[in-house]
Coordinates of N, CA and C in Angstrom, one line a residue:
M118 N 36.2 -42.4 15.9 CA 36.8 -41.4 16.6 C 37.1 -40.1 16.0
Q119 N 36.6 -38.9 16.7 CA 36.9 -37.7 16.1 C 38.2 -36.9 16.3
M120 N 38.7 -36.6 15.4 CA 40.1 -35.8 15.4 C 39.9 -34.2 15.2
I121 N 40.9 -33.8 16.0 CA 40.8 -32.2 15.7 C 40.8 -31.7 14.3
K122 N 41.7 -32.4 13.6 CA 42.1 -32.1 12.2 C 40.6 -32.5 11.3
D123 N 39.6 -33.1 11.9 CA 38.4 -33.1 11.2 C 37.6 -32.1 10.9
K124 N 37.8 -31.2 11.9 CA 37.1 -29.8 11.8 C 38.1 -28.5 11.8
P125 N 38.5 -28.2 10.7 CA 39.3 -27.0 10.5 C 38.7 -25.8 10.6
S126 N 37.3 -25.6 10.6 CA 36.7 -24.6 10.6 C 36.5 -24.2 12.1
A127 N 36.6 -25.2 12.9 CA 36.0 -24.8 14.2 C 36.8 -24.0 15.0
V128 N 38.3 -23.9 14.7 CA 39.1 -22.7 15.1 C 38.8 -21.5 14.8
R129 N 38.3 -21.2 13.7 CA 38.0 -20.1 13.1 C 36.7 -19.6 13.7
T130 N 36.0 -20.6 13.7 CA 34.5 -20.2 14.3 C 34.4 -19.8 15.7
D131 N 35.3 -20.6 16.6 CA 35.3 -20.2 18.1 C 36.3 -19.1 18.4
L132 N 37.3 -18.7 17.4 CA 38.3 -17.7 17.6 C 37.8 -16.5 17.9
L133 N 36.8 -16.0 17.0 CA 36.2 -14.6 17.3 C 35.4 -14.5 18.7
P134 N 34.6 -15.2 19.1 CA 33.9 -15.1 20.4 C 35.0 -15.0 21.5
A135 N 36.0 -16.0 21.3 CA 37.1 -15.9 22.3 C 38.1 -14.6 22.5
L136 N 38.3 -14.2 21.3 CA 38.8 -12.7 21.2 C 38.1 -11.8 21.9
A137 N 36.5 -11.7 21.6 CA 36.0 -10.8 22.1 C 35.5 -10.9 23.5
G138 N 35.7 -12.0 24.2 CA 35.5 -12.1 25.4 C 37.0 -11.5 26.2
V139 N 38.1 -11.9 25.7 CA 39.4 -11.3 26.2 C 39.5 -9.6 26.3
A140 N 39.1 -9.2 25.0 CA 38.9 -7.8 24.9 C 38.0 -7.2 26.1
S141 N 36.7 -7.9 26.2 CA 36.0 -7.5 27.2 C 36.7 -7.5 28.6
A142 N 37.4 -8.5 28.8 CA 38.0 -8.7 30.2 C 38.9 -7.6 30.4
I143 N 39.9 -7.4 29.2 CA 40.8 -6.5 29.5 C 40.1 -4.9 29.4
S144 N 39.2 -4.6 28.9 CA 38.5 -3.4 29.0 C 37.5 -3.1 30.5
G145 N 37.3 -4.3 31.0 CA 36.5 -4.4 32.4 C 37.7 -4.1 33.4
V146 N 38.6 -4.8 33.3 CA 39.9 -4.5 34.3 C 40.3 -3.2 34.1
G147 N 40.4 -2.6 33.0 CA 40.9 -1.3 32.9 C 40.0 -0.4 33.4
V148 N 38.7 -0.5 33.4 CA 37.7 0.5 33.9 C 37.8 0.3 35.3
A149 N 37.5 -1.1 35.8 CA 37.7 -1.2 37.2 C 39.0 -0.6 38.0
L150 N 40.0 -0.7 37.5 CA 41.4 -0.1 38.0 C 41.2 1.4 37.9
T151 N 40.8 2.1 37.0 CA 40.7 3.4 36.9 C 39.6 3.9 37.8
L152 N 38.4 3.5 37.8 CA 37.4 4.0 38.7 C 37.8 3.7 40.3
T153 N 38.5 2.7 40.5 CA 38.9 2.5 42.1 C 40.0 3.1 42.3
G154 N 40.5 3.8 41.5 CA 42.0 4.6 41.7 C 43.2 3.8 42.2
A155 N 43.1 2.5 41.5 CA 44.3 1.5 42.0 C 45.7 2.0 41.5
Q156 N 46.6 1.9 41.8 CA 47.9 2.3 41.5 C 48.5 0.9 40.7
S157 N 48.4 0.6 39.4 CA 48.9 -0.5 38.8 C 49.5 0.0 37.5
P158 N 50.6 -0.9 37.1 CA 51.1 -0.6 35.9 C 50.3 -1.0 34.7
L159 N 49.3 -1.8 34.8 CA 48.4 -2.1 34.0 C 47.3 -1.2 33.6
R160 N 47.0 -0.2 34.4 CA 45.8 0.6 34.3 C 46.0 1.4 33.1
A161 N 47.0 2.1 32.8 CA 47.2 2.8 31.7 C 46.8 2.2 30.3
P162 N 47.5 0.9 30.1 CA 47.3 0.4 28.7 C 46.0 -0.2 28.6
F163 N 45.5 -0.8 29.8 CA 44.2 -1.4 29.6 C 43.1 -0.4 29.4
I164 N 43.0 0.9 30.0 CA 42.3 1.9 30.0 C 42.2 2.5 28.5
L165 N 43.5 2.6 28.2 CA 43.6 3.1 26.6 C 42.9 2.0 25.6
F166 N 43.3 0.8 25.9 CA 42.6 -0.3 25.0 C 40.9 0.1 25.3
F167 N 40.5 0.2 26.2 CA 39.2 0.3 26.4 C 38.5 1.5 25.8
L168 N 39.2 2.7 25.9 CA 38.8 4.0 25.3 C 38.9 3.7 23.8
F169 N 39.9 2.9 23.0 CA 39.5 2.7 21.6 C 38.6 1.6 21.3
A170 N 38.9 0.3 22.0 CA 38.0 -0.8 21.6 C 36.6 -0.8 21.9
G171 N 36.4 -0.3 22.9 CA 35.0 -0.2 23.3 C 34.1 0.5 22.4
P172 N 34.3 1.7 22.0 CA 33.2 2.2 21.1 C 33.4 1.8 19.7
A173 N 34.6 1.3 19.2 CA 34.8 0.7 18.2 C 33.9 -0.4 17.8
G174 N 34.1 -1.4 19.0 CA 33.2 -2.5 18.9 C 31.8 -2.2 18.6
G175 N 31.4 -1.4 19.6 CA 30.0 -1.0 19.5 C 29.5 -0.4 18.1
L176 N 30.3 0.4 17.8 CA 29.8 0.9 16.4 C 30.1 -0.2 15.2
A177 N 30.9 -1.1 15.5 CA 31.0 -2.2 14.6 C 29.8 -3.1 14.5
A178 N 29.4 -3.3 16.0 CA 28.3 -4.1 16.0 C 26.7 -3.6 15.2
V179 N 26.9 -2.0 15.4 CA 25.6 -1.1 14.8 C 25.8 -1.3 13.2
L180 N 26.9 -1.3 12.9 CA 27.2 -1.2 11.3 C 27.4 -2.7 10.7
H181 N 26.6 -3.5 11.1 CA 26.8 -5.0 10.8 C 26.4 -5.2 9.0
R182 N 25.8 -4.3 8.5 CA 25.5 -4.5 7.0 C 26.6 -3.8 6.0
L183 N 27.7 -3.4 6.5 CA 28.7 -2.7 5.6 C 29.8 -3.8 5.6
E184 N 30.6 -3.9 4.5 CA 31.6 -4.6 4.3 C 32.6 -4.7 5.4
P185 N 33.3 -5.8 5.6 CA 34.1 -5.8 7.0 C 35.3 -4.8 6.9
A186 N 35.9 -4.4 5.7 CA 36.8 -3.4 5.8 C 36.4 -1.8 6.0
A187 N 35.0 -1.5 5.4 CA 34.5 -0.5 5.8 C 33.9 -0.3 6.9
R188 N 33.4 -1.5 7.8 CA 32.9 -1.3 8.9 C 34.1 -1.3 9.8
A189 N 35.2 -1.6 9.7 CA 36.5 -1.5 10.4 C 37.1 0.0 10.5
A190 N 37.0 0.4 9.3 CA 37.4 2.0 9.1 C 36.6 3.1 9.8
V191 N 35.1 2.7 9.4 CA 34.2 3.6 10.1 C 34.1 3.3 11.6
A192 N 34.4 2.2 12.2 CA 34.1 1.9 13.5 C 35.7 2.6 14.2
A193 N 36.7 2.3 13.6 CA 37.8 3.1 14.1 C 37.8 4.7 14.3
T194 N 37.3 5.1 13.2 CA 37.1 6.6 13.1 C 36.0 7.2 14.1
G195 N 34.9 6.5 13.9 CA 33.9 6.7 15.0 C 34.4 6.7 16.4
A196 N 35.2 5.7 16.9 CA 35.8 5.7 18.1 C 36.8 6.7 18.5
V197 N 37.3 7.2 17.5 CA 38.2 8.3 17.8 C 37.4 9.7 17.9
A198 N 36.4 9.8 17.2 CA 35.5 10.9 17.3 C 34.8 10.9 18.6
I199 N 34.3 10.0 19.1 CA 33.6 9.8 20.3 C 34.6 10.1 21.4
D200 N 35.8 9.6 21.4 CA 36.6 9.9 22.4 C 37.2 11.5 22.4
L201 N 37.3 11.9 21.2 CA 37.4 13.4 21.1 C 36.4 14.2 21.7
L202 N 35.1 13.7 21.6 CA 34.0 14.6 21.9 C 34.1 14.5 23.4
I203 N 34.3 13.4 23.9 CA 34.3 13.3 25.6 C 35.3 14.1 26.0
A204 N 36.5 14.1 25.1 CA 37.8 14.8 25.7 C 37.4 16.3 25.7
Q205 N 36.9 16.8 24.6 CA 36.3 18.2 24.5 C 35.5 18.6 25.8
S206 N 34.7 17.8 26.1 CA 33.7 17.8 27.2 C 34.6 18.0 28.4
L207 N 35.5 17.3 28.5 CA 36.5 17.2 29.6 C 37.1 18.6 29.8
S208 N 37.6 19.1 28.8 CA 38.5 20.3 29.1 C 37.9 21.4 29.3
S209 N 36.5 21.7 29.2 CA 35.8 22.6 30.0 C 35.7 22.4 31.5
P210 N 35.9 23.5 32.2 CA 36.2 23.3 33.6 C 34.8 22.9 34.5
R211 N 35.0 22.2 35.4 CA 33.9 21.5 36.4 C 32.6 20.8 35.8
V212 N 32.8 20.6 34.4 CA 31.8 19.8 33.7 C 32.0 18.1 34.0
L213 N 33.2 17.8 33.7 CA 33.4 16.2 33.9 C 34.9 16.0 34.4
T214 N 34.9 14.8 35.1 CA 36.1 14.2 35.7 C 36.6 13.3 35.0
A215 N 38.0 12.8 35.0 CA 38.4 11.8 34.4 C 37.6 10.5 34.6
N216 N 37.2 10.5 35.8 CA 36.1 9.1 36.0 C 35.0 9.4 35.5
G217 N 34.4 10.5 35.3 CA 33.1 10.9 34.7 C 33.3 10.4 33.1
G218 N 34.5 11.0 32.6 CA 34.7 10.7 31.1 C 34.7 8.9 30.7
I219 N 35.2 8.2 31.7 CA 35.4 6.9 31.6 C 34.0 6.4 31.6
T220 N 33.2 6.9 32.5 CA 31.8 6.3 32.8 C 31.0 6.7 31.6
T221 N 31.2 8.0 31.0 CA 30.4 8.3 30.1 C 30.8 7.5 28.7
I222 N 31.9 7.1 28.4 CA 32.4 6.1 27.3 C 31.9 4.9 27.6
A223 N 31.8 4.5 28.7 CA 31.4 3.0 29.3 C 29.8 3.1 28.9
V224 N 29.0 4.3 29.3 CA 27.7 4.2 28.9 C 27.3 4.4 27.4
I225 N 28.1 5.1 26.7 CA 27.8 5.1 25.4 C 28.3 3.7 24.5
T226 N 29.4 3.2 25.1 CA 29.4 1.7 24.5 C 28.6 0.7 24.7
A227 N 28.0 0.8 26.1 CA 26.9 -0.1 26.4 C 25.7 0.3 25.6
L228 N 25.3 1.6 25.3 CA 24.3 1.9 24.4 C 24.5 1.4 23.0
L229 N 25.7 1.6 22.5 CA 25.7 0.9 21.2 C 25.9 -0.6 21.1
F230 N 26.2 -1.2 21.9 CA 26.0 -2.7 22.1 C 24.5 -3.1 22.1
L231 N 23.9 -2.3 22.9 CA 22.3 -2.6 23.1 C 21.5 -2.2 22.1
W232 N 21.9 -1.6 21.0 CA 21.3 -1.1 19.8 C 20.9 -2.5 19.0
T233 N 21.9 -3.4 18.8 CA 21.5 -4.4 17.9 C 20.3 -5.3 18.4
P234 N 20.0 -5.7 19.7 CA 19.0 -6.4 20.2 C 17.9 -5.5 20.0
V235 N 17.8 -4.3 20.4 CA 16.6 -3.5 20.2 C 16.2 -3.4 18.9
R236 N 17.1 -3.3 18.0 CA 16.8 -3.1 16.6 C 16.0 -4.6 16.1
R237 N 16.5 -5.7 16.5 CA 15.8 -6.9 16.4 C 14.5 -7.2 16.9
I238 N 14.3 -6.6 18.0 CA 12.9 -6.5 18.7 C 12.0 -5.8 18.1
R239 N 12.3 -4.7 17.6 CA 11.7 -3.6 16.9 C 11.4 -3.9 15.6
N240 N 12.2 -4.7 14.8 CA 12.0 -5.2 13.5 C 11.0 -6.4 13.8
A241 N 10.8 -7.1 14.6 CA 10.1 -8.3 14.8 C 8.8 -7.8 15.1
E242 N 8.4 -6.4 15.7 CA 7.2 -5.8 16.1 C 6.6 -5.2 14.7
H243 N 7.3 -5.2 13.7 CA 6.7 -4.3 12.8 C 5.9 -5.4 11.7
I244 N 5.4 -6.4 12.1 CA 4.6 -7.2 11.4 C 3.2 -6.4 11.5
D245 N 2.5 -6.8 10.3 CA 1.2 -6.3 10.0 C 0.5 -6.5 11.2
P246 N -0.4 -5.7 11.8 CA -1.5 -6.0 13.0 C -2.4 -7.1 12.5
V247 N -2.9 -7.1 11.3 CA -3.7 -8.1 10.9 C -3.3 -9.4 10.8
D248 N -2.1 -9.6 10.3 CA -1.1 -10.8 10.5 C -1.0 -11.2 11.9
R249 N -0.8 -10.5 12.8 CA -0.7 -10.7 14.2 C -2.0 -11.3 14.9
L250 N -3.1 -10.6 14.4 CA -4.3 -11.0 14.8 C -4.7 -12.4 14.2
M251 N -4.6 -12.7 13.1 CA -4.9 -13.8 12.4 C -4.0 -15.0 13.0
K252 N -2.7 -14.8 13.4 CA -1.9 -15.8 14.1 C -2.7 -16.3 15.4
R253 N -3.0 -15.0 16.0 CA -3.6 -15.3 17.4 C -4.9 -15.9 17.3
I254 N -5.9 -15.8 16.4 CA -7.1 -16.3 16.2 C -6.6 -17.9 15.8
K255 N -5.8 -18.2 14.9 CA -5.5 -19.5 14.7 C -4.9 -20.4 15.9
R256 N -4.4 -19.7 16.7 CA -3.5 -20.4 17.8 C -4.7 -20.6 18.8
I257 N -5.8 -19.6 19.1 CA -6.8 -19.9 19.9 C -7.7 -21.1 19.4
R258 N -8.0 -21.2 18.1 CA -8.8 -22.3 17.5 C -8.0 -23.6 17.4
S259 N -6.8 -23.6 17.5 CA -6.2 -24.9 17.4 C -6.2 -25.6 18.8
G260 N -6.4 -24.6 19.9 CA -6.3 -25.4 21.2 C -5.0 -25.3 21.8
R261 N -4.0 -24.7 21.0 CA -2.9 -24.4 21.8 C -2.7 -23.4 22.8
F262 N -3.7 -22.6 22.9 CA -3.7 -21.3 23.6 C -4.5 -21.7 25.0
R263 N -3.9 -21.7 26.1 CA -4.3 -22.2 27.1 C -4.3 -21.0 28.3
I264 N -5.4 -20.7 29.0 CA -5.1 -19.4 30.0 C -4.9 -20.1 31.4

């Protein structure tokens, strides 16, 4: 019979994705409350959490090769810089509204999070064309290639 104490690393392994899910849920609720204009006492803390954690998480995903402490420092500084740049554009009249600023930060955050899968796809495509052709020829000759 398997006991919980048999796997002490399972808690550490499962904790990070669970915390990321909770952070995403809090951020999503904050954005939804703000964009719909709902009057809720949770709107301000949730949107402030999104304004910091969204870009910081995206930057941390992009900077995966740095050491954890350096990644956290750069991600936090970058998140503040992104927020300040959006706030600067909000300060000029008739350029952006508050909802437009939230939407802009959401788009920037989504683009930062999408950077990692795109980078993996592009790195996979950088295989030498001759190698790619040879792999296709071998696949055709082996009979595994069916049209």
